[in-house]
Every structure is written in structure tokens, then in C-alpha cells.
Amino acid sequence: MTRRAVVLFNLGGPDSPEAVRPFLFNLFNDPSIIGLPQPLRFVLARLLAARRAVTAAENYNRIGGSSPLLANTRLQAEALQAALGGDTRVFIAMRYWHPMSDEAAAAVKAYEPDEIVLLPLYPQFSTTTTASSHREWTQAARRAGLDRPTRTICCHPTEPGFVTAIAALIRPVLAAAGESGKPRVLFSAHGLPRKVVRGGDPYQWQVEQTAAAVVRELAVRELDHVVCYQSRVGPLEWIGPYTEAEIERAGREHMPLVVVPISFVSEHSETLVELDIDYRDRAEKHGVPAYLRVPTVSTHPAFIAGLARLVVTAAALPASGRRSETGMRLCPAHCGRCFATP
């Protein structure tokens, strides 16, 4: 039987107050985030990490002092391994905090697999997330002397299990919000600087495809919905509309809100702090009659089954390729930084 290693890519998060600053440094020192050459990027990363560490630590203190992302990802890894069965082991490679790619590559090598499947827990591809994690993994695998046939799933924005899981989680929340009037659904995704998208990054297009697929799955007549973006920082123009602005608009229009974290598959600071605390406070301040947040897909059975299908499908394709959920390129021509192998 084929021994297969599946490596889940995710962002990572600080596991203690002391880890906040080095986590931020790793984030800002990523050339996919800040494109300056070294040593300028190193210097700027240190300055930004020092400047933002206090605020970030305060945010993590609001949810217990650390990020729950690793614990959530471990649960997903366990569920996926159970779904795949056989001689498949699932490993975790975080981008900015432990276990990082070097640790994951060493663990995979010790397992001695016949093949490797790389699976991002970023459903929508971006050069700032999946491409960055893939680059880091490739370097770590080389350092570890890990030379096994490797297939990469570059994106899965409309994978049926993912879409089914989101829709299933929305339905009861939508019904509850309806008690306060006709609700509006906000599909809230993590933002990106607009210049990144203008440069051909497929992320925004893929987020919109996810939202459209969920709307079709819900099959609610004349569903009021908006795709919007959160978590913007710094002086650059970011893609919009902004989630904060949509919350304020809903207040002016007295619309109940159902907020769906459309680009997040597990709970972390952007959901537990930004959506659940900061944006809820904004909604109350601006008179939104009801503000209900849909949970992330986490270990929803449909989502885990979808991930398992992706792994099985990828394993049947030629080695060393990068392919979307369809087994080929998913993005339109204007997304020039599509990651799929031609």
C-alpha cells in the first residue's frame, strides 16, 4: 500500500504572549508580504513587529493570550487522517509560527512516505498565502533531503464539500436573523492591498466564486448578500468594499446581518476578535438590529470529506504538478499569477 504524507499549509499564530513579537517579525519578513530586498526588509520587519506587538498582544489577550489556530488545525488534521485511512499521515506546516516547514519536513522524512500531497487550508489562492507557504516548504524539503513525488493542490474555492458546509452553517443563522427583519449576508474575507490584485493575484476572483457557489447552494430567493473584506492595515488602498463600511450601511438601512467568514476555515483572531468583538461593537453602535456570525467550517463532515476528495484526486494526477480543485487551471486569463501548472 502506498504510504502517503499530506501536508496542511496554514498561517500559524503565536502560542504565548512572548511569541507575538517574533510571530509578527516572521510575517513582515516574508518577501510575499513586504517585497523589499534584504537587509531592508529585515530592518523594516523588526520595526513593524515592535510597533504592532503591543496591540496584537492585547487582541490575543482578549481570547486567552494565544492563537487557537494550531489547536483547530490539529483537529482538522486528525479528522482528515481518519477520513483518508490507510497508510496516510497528515502533517501541519505553519508559515509564521511553529510547527513551521522545517519541523514538518523533518517529520515527513521520518515517516518515509512514497508520495506527498500539499494541501493549503487557504481555500482561495493568493501569492501572499499559498504561494508563500509553498515556497517555504520547497526550501525546507530541500534542506531536509526530502525527495519524494509531490503534488500540490493550489486552491479549492468551490469544492462542493466546502460549499455545502458553509451553506449548512448559514441556514440556521439566517433563520434566526430573519426574526429581526429581512437579513443581509456579509461574506467577509481577509483583505489584500489592491495593487496585489491588480498585479494578477487571483484571490479576489476566487473569493467571489466561493460566495457565488454558496449563494447557489442556499437557493434562497432574492438573497441580499455582499462580498466584503476585513483586516486592512497601513496606508495602502485595499480591495473593497470594507466590512466595516458594510456594517455601517446596514445600520443606516436597519438591516439584520449574517456575517460569514468566507475565507477562513478555522477560528482565530480575525474571527474571534475582529468579527465577534470589534465588528459586533461597531454594529451595535450603528444600530444594526441583529448581528449574527456564522462559525467557520472547522471539522464539519462535508468540509473534511471535501478535503479527502481533493487528496485522492491529486494523488491520481501526474507527480510534481500544481492543480486546482478541478485538476487543471481554474482562474481566468486576467489572473496572471495563477499558480496552477499548465
Short mmCIF file of C-alpha atoms in Angstrom, two decimals, residues 9 29-32 93-96 100-102 105 129-143:
data_model
loop_
_atom_site.label_atom_id
_atom_site.label_comp_id
_atom_site.label_asym_id
_atom_site.label_seq_id
_atom_site.Cartn_x
_atom_site.Cartn_y
_atom_site.Cartn_z
CA PHE A 9 -0.48 24.63 4.98
CA ASN A 29 9.97 39.42 6.93
CA ASP A 30 8.18 37.33 4.30
CA PRO A 31 9.03 38.69 0.82
CA SER A 32 5.47 37.85 -0.26
CA ALA A 93 3.28 23.22 8.22
CA MET A 94 2.59 26.68 9.58
CA ARG A 95 4.06 29.68 7.82
CA TYR A 96 4.89 32.12 10.62
CA MET A 100 6.92 25.57 10.66
CA SER A 101 8.02 23.99 7.41
CA ASP A 102 11.43 22.79 8.62
CA ALA A 105 9.63 18.42 6.58
CA THR A 129 -0.58 32.82 1.44
CA THR A 130 -0.44 29.58 -0.56
CA ALA A 131 2.44 30.63 -2.82
CA SER A 132 4.43 31.82 0.18
CA SER A 133 3.81 28.59 2.11
CA HIS A 134 4.69 26.52 -0.96
CA ARG A 135 7.96 28.37 -1.46
CA GLU A 136 8.90 27.90 2.19
CA TRP A 137 8.01 24.19 2.07
CA THR A 138 10.08 23.64 -1.07
CA GLN A 139 13.13 25.16 0.60
CA ALA A 140 12.55 23.19 3.82
CA ALA A 141 12.12 19.91 1.93
CA ARG A 142 15.38 20.55 0.09
CA ARG A 143 17.20 21.26 3.36
#
